[in-house]
Short mmCIF file of C-alpha atoms in Angstrom, two decimals:
data_model
loop_
_atom_site.label_atom_id
_atom_site.label_comp_id
_atom_site.label_asym_id
_atom_site.label_seq_id
_atom_site.Cartn_x
_atom_site.Cartn_y
_atom_site.Cartn_z
CA MET A 1 -31.42 -32.37 -2.09
CA ASN A 2 -30.90 -35.82 -2.01
CA ARG A 3 -29.37 -37.36 -4.69
CA LYS A 4 -31.79 -38.15 -7.98
CA GLN A 5 -31.79 -34.32 -7.82
CA ARG A 6 -28.59 -33.67 -7.51
CA ARG A 7 -28.34 -35.84 -10.20
CA GLU A 8 -30.61 -34.11 -12.29
CA LEU A 9 -29.20 -30.89 -12.30
CA ARG A 10 -25.77 -32.02 -12.86
CA LYS A 11 -27.26 -33.46 -15.86
CA ASP A 12 -28.51 -30.07 -16.82
CA LYS A 13 -26.66 -27.48 -15.57
CA ASN A 14 -24.05 -24.91 -18.15
CA LEU A 15 -21.17 -24.12 -16.51
CA VAL A 16 -20.56 -22.23 -19.75
CA LYS A 17 -23.95 -20.31 -19.78
CA GLU A 18 -23.19 -19.86 -15.64
CA LEU A 19 -19.68 -18.66 -16.10
CA TYR A 20 -20.42 -16.41 -18.96
CA SER A 21 -23.11 -14.49 -16.98
CA ILE A 22 -20.88 -14.08 -14.30
CA VAL A 23 -18.11 -12.12 -16.07
CA ILE A 24 -21.58 -10.57 -18.55
CA LYS A 25 -22.77 -9.20 -14.70
CA TYR A 26 -19.09 -8.71 -12.89
CA PHE A 27 -16.28 -7.51 -15.96
CA PRO A 28 -18.44 -6.11 -19.40
CA GLU A 29 -15.60 -4.56 -20.44
CA LEU A 30 -13.61 -7.69 -20.13
CA PHE A 31 -13.59 -8.31 -23.56
CA ASP A 32 -13.80 -5.51 -25.25
CA ARG A 33 -10.90 -3.84 -22.95
CA PHE A 34 -9.25 -7.74 -24.94
CA SER A 35 -9.57 -5.77 -28.35
CA GLU A 36 -8.32 -2.71 -27.52
CA LEU A 37 -5.15 -4.86 -26.53
CA THR A 38 -1.74 -3.36 -29.29
CA ASP A 39 -1.57 -5.76 -31.88
CA ILE A 40 1.35 -4.99 -34.11
CA ARG A 41 0.83 -7.80 -36.29
CA ASN A 42 0.23 -6.95 -39.84
CA LYS A 43 -3.58 -6.76 -40.64
CA SER A 44 -3.37 -8.91 -44.44
CA TYR A 45 -2.10 -12.11 -42.42
CA ILE A 46 -4.49 -12.06 -38.86
CA THR A 47 -7.04 -14.98 -39.38
CA TYR A 48 -8.46 -14.31 -36.01
CA ASP A 49 -8.57 -11.09 -34.13
CA ILE A 50 -7.11 -10.43 -30.74
CA LYS A 51 -10.78 -10.62 -28.95
CA THR A 52 -10.76 -14.09 -30.42
CA ILE A 53 -7.21 -15.17 -29.29
CA CYS A 54 -7.31 -13.48 -25.76
CA VAL A 55 -10.80 -14.91 -25.02
CA THR A 56 -9.47 -18.38 -26.22
CA ARG A 57 -6.41 -18.72 -23.94
CA LEU A 58 -8.30 -17.37 -21.02
CA PHE A 59 -10.87 -19.87 -21.45
CA GLY A 60 -8.11 -22.46 -21.44
CA LEU A 61 -7.39 -21.78 -18.07
CA LEU A 62 -10.40 -21.56 -16.93
CA CYS A 63 -11.02 -25.13 -18.51
CA GLY A 64 -8.44 -26.07 -16.44
CA LEU A 65 -6.01 -26.85 -19.13
CA THR A 66 -2.60 -26.25 -18.90
CA SER A 67 -0.55 -26.57 -21.46
CA MET A 68 -0.97 -24.88 -24.53
CA THR A 69 -1.40 -27.96 -27.09
CA SER A 70 -4.36 -28.38 -24.91
CA ILE A 71 -6.00 -25.73 -25.76
CA THR A 72 -5.85 -27.24 -30.06
CA ASP A 73 -6.36 -31.07 -28.34
CA ASN A 74 -9.75 -30.34 -26.99
CA PHE A 75 -11.56 -27.18 -28.29
CA ASN A 76 -12.01 -27.58 -31.87
CA THR A 77 -15.09 -29.45 -32.10
CA GLU A 78 -18.15 -28.15 -33.75
CA TYR A 79 -19.71 -27.01 -30.58
CA ALA A 80 -16.76 -25.69 -29.31
CA ILE A 81 -16.39 -23.35 -32.31
CA LYS A 82 -20.18 -22.42 -32.30
CA ASN A 83 -20.25 -20.72 -28.40
CA PHE A 84 -16.58 -19.29 -29.48
CA SER A 85 -17.77 -17.17 -31.65
CA ASP A 86 -20.72 -16.46 -29.82
CA ILE A 87 -18.44 -15.43 -27.00
CA CYS A 88 -16.35 -13.44 -29.79
CA ASN A 89 -18.94 -12.16 -31.55
CA THR A 90 -18.09 -12.99 -34.42
CA LYS A 91 -17.74 -15.54 -37.31
CA LEU A 92 -15.64 -18.83 -36.01
CA ASN A 93 -14.95 -21.80 -38.88
CA GLU A 94 -11.96 -23.23 -36.12
CA LEU A 95 -10.51 -21.86 -33.09
CA PRO A 96 -6.44 -20.53 -33.13
CA TYR A 97 -3.75 -23.24 -32.57
CA TRP A 98 -2.03 -22.94 -29.47
CA GLU A 99 1.01 -21.64 -31.49
CA THR A 100 -1.27 -18.27 -33.17
CA ILE A 101 -1.81 -17.33 -29.38
CA GLN A 102 1.72 -17.44 -28.51
CA ASP A 103 2.96 -15.53 -31.57
CA VAL A 104 0.35 -12.99 -30.10
CA PHE A 105 1.35 -12.92 -27.20
CA ILE A 106 4.98 -12.36 -27.33
CA ASN A 107 4.67 -8.92 -28.50
CA LEU A 108 1.67 -8.07 -26.65
CA ASP A 109 2.09 -5.22 -23.85
CA ILE A 110 2.84 -6.38 -19.59
CA ASN A 111 1.54 -2.84 -18.42
CA GLU A 112 -2.11 -3.24 -20.50
CA LEU A 113 -2.45 -6.96 -19.29
CA ARG A 114 -1.89 -4.99 -15.99
CA ASN A 115 -4.66 -2.52 -16.68
CA ILE A 116 -7.07 -5.37 -17.43
CA GLN A 117 -6.14 -6.72 -14.13
CA LYS A 118 -6.71 -3.50 -11.83
CA TYR A 119 -9.75 -3.02 -14.10
CA ILE A 120 -11.33 -6.72 -12.81
CA VAL A 121 -10.16 -5.60 -8.84
CA LYS A 122 -11.68 -1.93 -9.56
CA ALA A 123 -15.08 -3.85 -10.94
CA LEU A 124 -15.96 -6.17 -8.23
CA MET A 125 -15.18 -3.42 -5.26
CA ARG A 126 -16.86 -0.85 -6.60
CA SER A 127 -19.97 -4.22 -6.69
CA LYS A 128 -19.56 -4.28 -2.80
CA MET A 129 -19.81 -7.33 -2.52
CA PHE A 130 -17.03 -7.93 -0.27
CA ASP A 131 -16.90 -4.64 1.60
CA LYS A 132 -18.62 -6.92 4.53
CA TYR A 133 -14.81 -8.08 4.27
CA LYS A 134 -13.68 -5.45 5.10
CA PHE A 135 -11.31 -4.54 8.36
CA ASN A 136 -11.78 0.11 9.75
CA ASN A 137 -13.16 0.34 6.17
CA ALA A 138 -10.25 -1.05 5.12
CA PHE A 139 -9.70 -3.89 2.29
CA GLN A 140 -6.84 -6.10 3.54
CA LEU A 141 -3.80 -7.29 0.59
CA LEU A 142 -1.65 -9.99 1.21
CA PHE A 143 2.23 -9.97 0.09
CA ASP A 144 4.24 -12.92 -0.83
CA GLY A 145 7.32 -14.33 -3.16
CA THR A 146 6.79 -17.26 -5.04
CA GLY A 147 8.87 -18.98 -7.49
CA LEU A 148 8.03 -20.10 -10.91
CA SER A 149 10.10 -22.58 -12.08
CA ASN A 150 14.42 -23.42 -11.74
CA HIS A 151 16.46 -23.88 -14.30
CA ASP A 152 20.53 -25.31 -15.15
CA TYR A 153 20.84 -22.38 -17.09
CA ASN A 154 19.64 -18.02 -16.95
CA LEU A 155 16.31 -18.63 -19.44
CA ASN A 156 16.09 -14.91 -20.87
CA ASP A 157 18.93 -13.85 -19.31
CA ASN A 158 17.46 -12.76 -16.39
CA CYS A 159 17.14 -15.42 -13.60
CA LEU A 160 17.77 -15.02 -10.08
CA ILE A 161 20.79 -17.26 -9.65
CA ARG A 162 21.57 -19.40 -6.13
CA LYS A 163 24.75 -20.96 -5.73
CA SER A 164 24.55 -23.68 -3.83
CA LYS A 165 27.62 -25.11 -0.68
CA ASP A 166 28.64 -27.45 -2.96
CA GLY A 167 28.77 -24.79 -5.83
CA LYS A 168 26.08 -25.89 -7.85
CA ILE A 169 24.40 -22.48 -9.92
CA SER A 170 20.35 -22.74 -10.37
CA TYR A 171 18.27 -20.23 -11.66
CA TYR A 172 14.93 -18.82 -10.72
CA LYS A 173 11.93 -17.36 -12.06
CA TYR A 174 10.14 -15.64 -9.00
CA VAL A 175 6.77 -13.25 -8.70
CA LEU A 176 5.74 -11.08 -6.57
CA GLU A 177 1.88 -11.29 -5.53
CA CYS A 178 -0.94 -8.42 -3.83
CA LYS A 179 -3.61 -10.93 -3.11
CA LEU A 180 -7.64 -8.65 -2.54
CA VAL A 181 -8.76 -10.98 0.42
CA ALA A 182 -12.07 -11.13 1.12
CA GLY A 183 -13.44 -13.67 2.73
CA SER A 184 -11.92 -17.56 1.22
CA ILE A 185 -11.55 -15.48 -1.71
CA VAL A 186 -8.00 -14.19 -2.74
CA ILE A 187 -7.63 -11.60 -5.49
CA SER A 188 -4.80 -10.90 -7.86
CA LEU A 189 -4.33 -7.28 -7.17
CA ASP A 190 -1.19 -6.11 -8.89
CA SER A 191 2.24 -8.90 -9.69
CA GLU A 192 5.50 -7.84 -10.14
CA PHE A 193 8.11 -10.53 -11.34
CA ILE A 194 11.13 -10.19 -9.45
CA GLU A 195 14.06 -10.81 -11.89
CA ASN A 196 17.64 -9.52 -12.53
CA GLU A 197 17.21 -6.67 -15.57
CA LYS A 198 21.43 -8.17 -16.87
CA MET A 199 23.55 -10.50 -17.06
CA LEU A 200 25.69 -9.98 -13.29
CA THR A 201 28.83 -9.57 -12.16
CA GLU A 202 29.45 -11.75 -9.43
CA ASN A 203 29.94 -8.85 -7.02
CA GLU A 204 26.42 -6.83 -7.62
CA LYS A 205 23.09 -6.79 -5.66
CA GLN A 206 20.55 -8.92 -7.21
CA ASP A 207 16.92 -8.37 -7.24
CA CYS A 208 14.94 -9.04 -4.46
CA GLU A 209 11.17 -9.06 -3.13
CA THR A 210 11.39 -5.17 -1.43
CA ASN A 211 12.72 -3.89 -4.00
CA ALA A 212 10.05 -5.54 -6.04
CA PHE A 213 7.67 -4.79 -2.86
CA LYS A 214 8.80 -0.95 -2.99
CA ARG A 215 7.87 -0.59 -7.31
CA MET A 216 4.65 -2.78 -6.69
CA ILE A 217 3.42 0.02 -3.60
CA LYS A 218 3.81 2.75 -5.35
CA ARG A 219 1.89 1.47 -8.83
CA ILE A 220 -0.90 -0.46 -6.17
CA LYS A 221 -1.74 3.61 -4.70
CA LYS A 222 -1.48 5.49 -7.81
CA ASN A 223 -4.24 2.86 -8.90
CA TYR A 224 -5.71 2.76 -5.95
CA PRO A 225 -5.64 6.26 -4.49
CA LYS A 226 -9.37 6.03 -2.98
CA TYR A 227 -8.46 2.98 -0.74
CA THR A 228 -7.44 2.48 2.29
CA PHE A 229 -5.50 -0.77 2.81
CA ILE A 230 -4.18 -3.26 5.57
CA ILE A 231 -0.98 -4.52 4.71
CA THR A 232 0.45 -8.03 5.31
CA GLY A 233 3.25 -9.98 5.14
CA ASP A 234 5.62 -11.73 6.39
CA ALA A 235 8.59 -10.97 8.70
CA LEU A 236 10.39 -10.04 5.67
CA TYR A 237 8.13 -6.76 6.11
CA ALA A 238 8.29 -6.34 9.49
CA THR A 239 11.25 -3.22 8.77
CA ILE A 240 11.34 0.50 9.51
CA PRO A 241 11.44 1.42 5.79
CA ILE A 242 8.01 -0.56 4.83
CA ILE A 243 6.25 0.83 7.92
CA ASN A 244 7.33 4.18 7.30
CA ILE A 245 5.92 3.37 3.33
CA CYS A 246 2.37 2.19 5.53
CA LYS A 247 2.84 5.85 7.18
CA LYS A 248 3.19 8.13 4.41
CA TYR A 249 0.68 6.45 2.47
CA LYS A 250 -2.19 6.34 5.69
CA TRP A 251 -2.28 2.86 5.10
CA PHE A 252 -2.24 -0.15 8.09
CA TYR A 253 -0.13 -3.20 8.21
CA ILE A 254 -0.35 -6.38 9.61
CA PHE A 255 2.92 -7.61 9.84
CA ASN A 256 4.49 -10.92 11.14
CA LEU A 257 7.55 -10.87 13.82
CA LYS A 258 10.46 -13.30 14.34
CA PRO A 259 12.36 -13.27 18.30
CA ASP A 260 15.56 -12.66 15.94
CA ARG A 261 14.42 -9.22 13.54
CA LEU A 262 13.79 -5.88 15.12
CA LYS A 263 15.54 -7.43 18.28
CA SER A 264 15.55 -4.42 20.49
CA LEU A 265 11.66 -3.63 19.89
CA ASN A 266 10.46 -7.62 20.63
CA GLU A 267 13.20 -7.65 23.99
CA MET A 268 11.05 -4.19 25.04
CA PHE A 269 7.77 -6.10 24.19
CA GLU A 270 8.78 -9.34 26.68
CA ASP A 271 9.17 -6.97 28.71
CA ASN A 272 6.48 -4.81 28.98
CA ILE A 273 3.65 -7.92 29.35
CA ASN A 274 6.14 -9.18 31.73
CA TYR A 275 5.27 -6.18 33.99
CA ASN A 276 2.08 -5.50 32.36
CA ASN A 277 -0.09 -7.30 30.20
CA GLU A 278 -2.50 -4.96 28.45
CA VAL A 279 -5.16 -7.62 27.94
CA SER A 280 -7.01 -10.09 30.11
CA LYS A 281 -8.00 -12.60 27.18
CA LYS A 282 -5.94 -15.59 28.06
CA ASP A 283 -3.26 -16.56 25.81
CA TYR A 284 -2.98 -13.03 24.00
CA TYR A 285 -0.28 -10.53 25.47
CA LEU A 286 -0.10 -7.12 24.27
CA SER A 287 1.94 -4.01 24.20
CA SER A 288 0.58 -0.99 22.37
CA ASN A 289 2.09 2.47 21.22
CA ILE A 290 6.07 1.27 22.08
CA GLU A 291 8.41 4.03 20.75
CA PHE A 292 10.69 2.28 18.15
CA LYS A 293 12.82 4.46 15.12
CA LYS A 294 10.61 7.31 15.20
CA ASN A 295 7.40 4.77 15.28
CA PHE A 296 4.18 3.67 17.90
CA ILE A 297 4.34 0.53 17.30
CA ASN A 298 1.64 -2.24 18.40
CA VAL A 299 3.08 -5.90 19.25
CA PHE A 300 0.91 -9.01 20.40
CA LYS A 301 1.23 -12.40 20.44
CA TYR A 302 -0.83 -15.09 20.87
CA ILE A 303 0.04 -18.91 21.67
CA GLU A 304 -1.78 -21.82 20.59
CA THR A 305 -1.62 -25.05 21.65
CA LYS A 306 -3.34 -27.37 19.55
CA ASN A 307 -2.95 -31.27 19.61
CA ASN A 308 0.32 -30.85 22.93
CA LYS A 309 2.21 -28.79 20.28
CA ILE A 310 2.33 -25.21 20.99
CA THR A 311 2.79 -22.50 18.23
CA ILE A 312 3.45 -19.05 19.45
CA PHE A 313 1.89 -16.26 16.98
CA ARG A 314 3.93 -12.12 16.83
CA TYR A 315 2.66 -9.45 15.05
CA ILE A 316 3.13 -5.57 15.08
CA SER A 317 0.62 -3.49 13.75
CA ASN A 318 -0.32 0.32 13.07
CA LEU A 319 -4.27 -0.78 13.56
CA LYS A 320 -5.34 0.11 17.77
CA VAL A 321 -5.44 -3.74 18.87
CA THR A 322 -7.76 -3.74 22.17
CA ASN A 323 -8.87 -6.41 24.62
CA ASN A 324 -12.43 -6.06 22.53
CA ASN A 325 -10.78 -7.23 19.37
CA ILE A 326 -7.38 -8.14 19.55
CA LYS A 327 -8.94 -11.52 18.81
CA GLU A 328 -9.89 -10.33 15.18
CA ILE A 329 -6.98 -8.68 14.77
CA VAL A 330 -4.88 -11.37 14.71
CA ILE A 331 -7.16 -14.22 12.90
CA LEU A 332 -6.39 -10.98 9.96
CA GLY A 333 -2.91 -11.64 10.89
CA ARG A 334 -3.00 -15.23 10.11
CA LYS A 335 -4.98 -14.92 6.44
CA ARG A 336 -1.31 -14.56 5.47
CA TRP A 337 -1.93 -17.80 5.21
CA LYS A 338 -4.44 -17.05 2.73
CA ILE A 339 -2.11 -16.11 -0.19
CA GLU A 340 -0.13 -19.78 0.48
CA ASN A 341 -2.86 -22.09 0.15
CA GLU A 342 -5.70 -20.71 -1.65
CA GLY A 343 -3.31 -18.96 -3.66
CA PHE A 344 -0.33 -19.82 -4.92
CA TYR A 345 -1.35 -23.39 -3.52
CA MET A 346 -3.97 -23.84 -6.16
CA GLN A 347 -1.82 -22.05 -8.67
CA LYS A 348 0.58 -24.44 -8.79
CA HIS A 349 -0.88 -27.45 -7.88
CA ARG A 350 -4.72 -27.79 -8.43
CA THR A 351 -6.32 -25.58 -11.73
CA PHE A 352 -3.62 -23.55 -13.81
CA ASN A 353 0.17 -25.23 -12.75
CA ILE A 354 1.91 -21.98 -12.97
CA SER A 355 4.82 -24.08 -12.85
CA HIS A 356 4.33 -24.59 -16.43
CA MET A 357 5.51 -21.44 -18.16
CA ASN A 358 3.91 -22.48 -21.10
CA SER A 359 6.44 -20.27 -23.18
CA ARG A 360 10.27 -19.53 -23.08
CA ASN A 361 9.72 -16.30 -24.36
CA ASP A 362 10.13 -14.25 -21.21
CA ASN A 363 7.27 -11.36 -22.85
CA ALA A 364 4.96 -15.05 -23.20
CA MET A 365 5.88 -16.43 -20.31
CA LYS A 366 4.29 -13.15 -18.72
CA CYS A 367 0.91 -13.02 -20.87
CA HIS A 368 0.29 -16.40 -19.57
CA TYR A 369 0.91 -15.62 -15.39
CA PHE A 370 -1.01 -12.79 -16.34
CA PHE A 371 -4.14 -14.32 -18.22
CA THR A 372 -3.85 -17.16 -14.79
CA GLN A 373 -4.67 -14.65 -12.27
CA PHE A 374 -7.62 -12.95 -14.25
CA ALA A 375 -8.55 -16.60 -15.02
CA HIS A 376 -8.71 -17.66 -11.10
CA THR A 377 -10.81 -14.64 -9.90
CA ILE A 378 -13.07 -15.65 -12.71
CA ARG A 379 -12.94 -19.34 -10.82
CA GLN A 380 -13.43 -18.71 -7.27
CA LEU A 381 -16.31 -16.09 -8.32
CA ILE A 382 -17.95 -19.14 -10.10
CA GLU A 383 -16.68 -22.31 -7.60
CA LYS A 384 -17.78 -19.69 -3.72
CA GLY A 385 -19.97 -17.44 -5.09
CA SER A 386 -22.69 -19.61 -7.44
CA ILE A 387 -26.14 -20.94 -5.81
CA PRO A 388 -26.11 -23.87 -8.79
CA VAL A 389 -22.79 -24.17 -8.75
CA LYS A 390 -22.89 -24.90 -4.80
CA LEU A 391 -26.19 -26.78 -5.38
CA LEU A 392 -24.45 -29.10 -7.27
CA ASN A 393 -21.55 -30.05 -4.65
CA LEU A 394 -18.39 -30.01 -7.48
CA LYS A 395 -14.67 -30.17 -6.64
CA ILE A 396 -12.56 -27.97 -7.90
CA LYS A 397 -11.81 -30.12 -11.01
CA GLU A 398 -15.13 -31.01 -11.27
CA VAL A 399 -15.60 -27.68 -11.94
CA SER A 400 -13.19 -28.00 -15.05
CA VAL A 401 -14.63 -31.07 -16.45
CA TYR A 402 -17.50 -29.56 -15.96
CA ILE A 403 -17.24 -26.65 -17.95
CA LEU A 404 -15.05 -28.17 -20.74
CA GLU A 405 -18.20 -30.72 -20.97
CA SER A 406 -20.73 -27.52 -21.63
CA LEU A 407 -17.85 -25.40 -24.23
CA THR A 408 -17.24 -28.49 -26.19
CA SER A 409 -19.81 -31.13 -26.44
CA THR A 410 -23.28 -28.81 -25.88
CA TYR A 411 -24.63 -25.78 -27.76
CA SER A 412 -24.72 -22.81 -25.08
CA ASP A 413 -26.87 -19.98 -25.89
CA LEU A 414 -25.61 -17.65 -25.41
CA ASN A 415 -27.10 -14.75 -26.29
CA SER A 416 -30.21 -14.86 -23.64
CA LEU A 417 -28.94 -14.67 -20.54
CA ASN A 418 -30.04 -13.59 -17.19
CA THR A 419 -27.70 -11.85 -15.26
CA ASN A 420 -30.13 -11.31 -12.37
CA PHE A 421 -28.76 -12.52 -9.84
CA GLN A 422 -26.06 -12.05 -6.74
CA LEU A 423 -23.29 -14.39 -6.35
CA ARG A 424 -23.65 -15.62 -2.54
CA PHE A 425 -19.48 -16.02 -0.57
CA ASP A 426 -19.24 -18.10 2.37
CA ASP A 427 -16.79 -16.62 5.11
#
């Protein structure tokens, strides 16, 4: 396609229609599920139903609007109101202001939003789009925690507390994420906030990523009982209790292994490969079935030389590692970085700005976080799977601009949609 053809395509393409077609095709129940969320407002005083509230918030994120006030500033145009009327299947004269959305989010049930998160993920799993990215018939899950914000006071009395060497106390909001990775896409499968349930005394232990993982993993097993997963995490997860959880659930794992963690296992590995490296591929090393605390563990490493810099990647796994597949399994282990790059970095610095809490109310803040996860999943589908968007050759911020312009400056006629298409993803 030449430049002139691309300009004409950009002029004619309506990204709201493209986006809405993806939602209707892959998540046909999504907006109805918004309607079913518990709404405790007095019905006599309701101007906007809860579906309209949620759809407005979701599309604000899909348009890359990172603050609540920007929704009010951008959305109350004649075209936007008509488009939202079609999306919500109701007659709207105005769209909800940001204060109205905040008032509703303060009282939404977080567990009901978790159910929507589960619906989105299961809908994609059942579509079979991502089956080609399975290994050993298992989806790969990435686990990592990230800071959302920091304060000089204990917001909502449940922040994690950190004391510096000079005695200064800081307060942090943290979350543990589980992402399903499929090629270049990372989708939020579960989210668990890492927080203290109450004000702590100096000697009481804080909540931590390991405890959050144990809470989360039980929920994942309950929500996805028929699926097999490859649990992937950094060296924090390379512990016998977490290995035993994977064994109990009959799941696979790949964890980073640091030289100063599980030292005796590291020593056995180095002794074994000095005597007999079980693979012949250059720069790869394997010792399989090392017996360690009632477990048989495969330990392997890869030494990468790039630009005169040497990096060593060490892993433990219960996957069967051989000379034929060790390169592929190392690649799986290295995909842990996708939760940082395609996950947290994108959500913090490119499209969504999750470090901006949108509310100081604890429940509302968490609701905004979940809606960001919904929006990030949908945005990845259009950015990385939509053929028309690929032909437009848009950058990420340009996608936001085009969606916003289509929503607020043109009438999209969303009543006539073509859902006879397939998304196509690059590896």
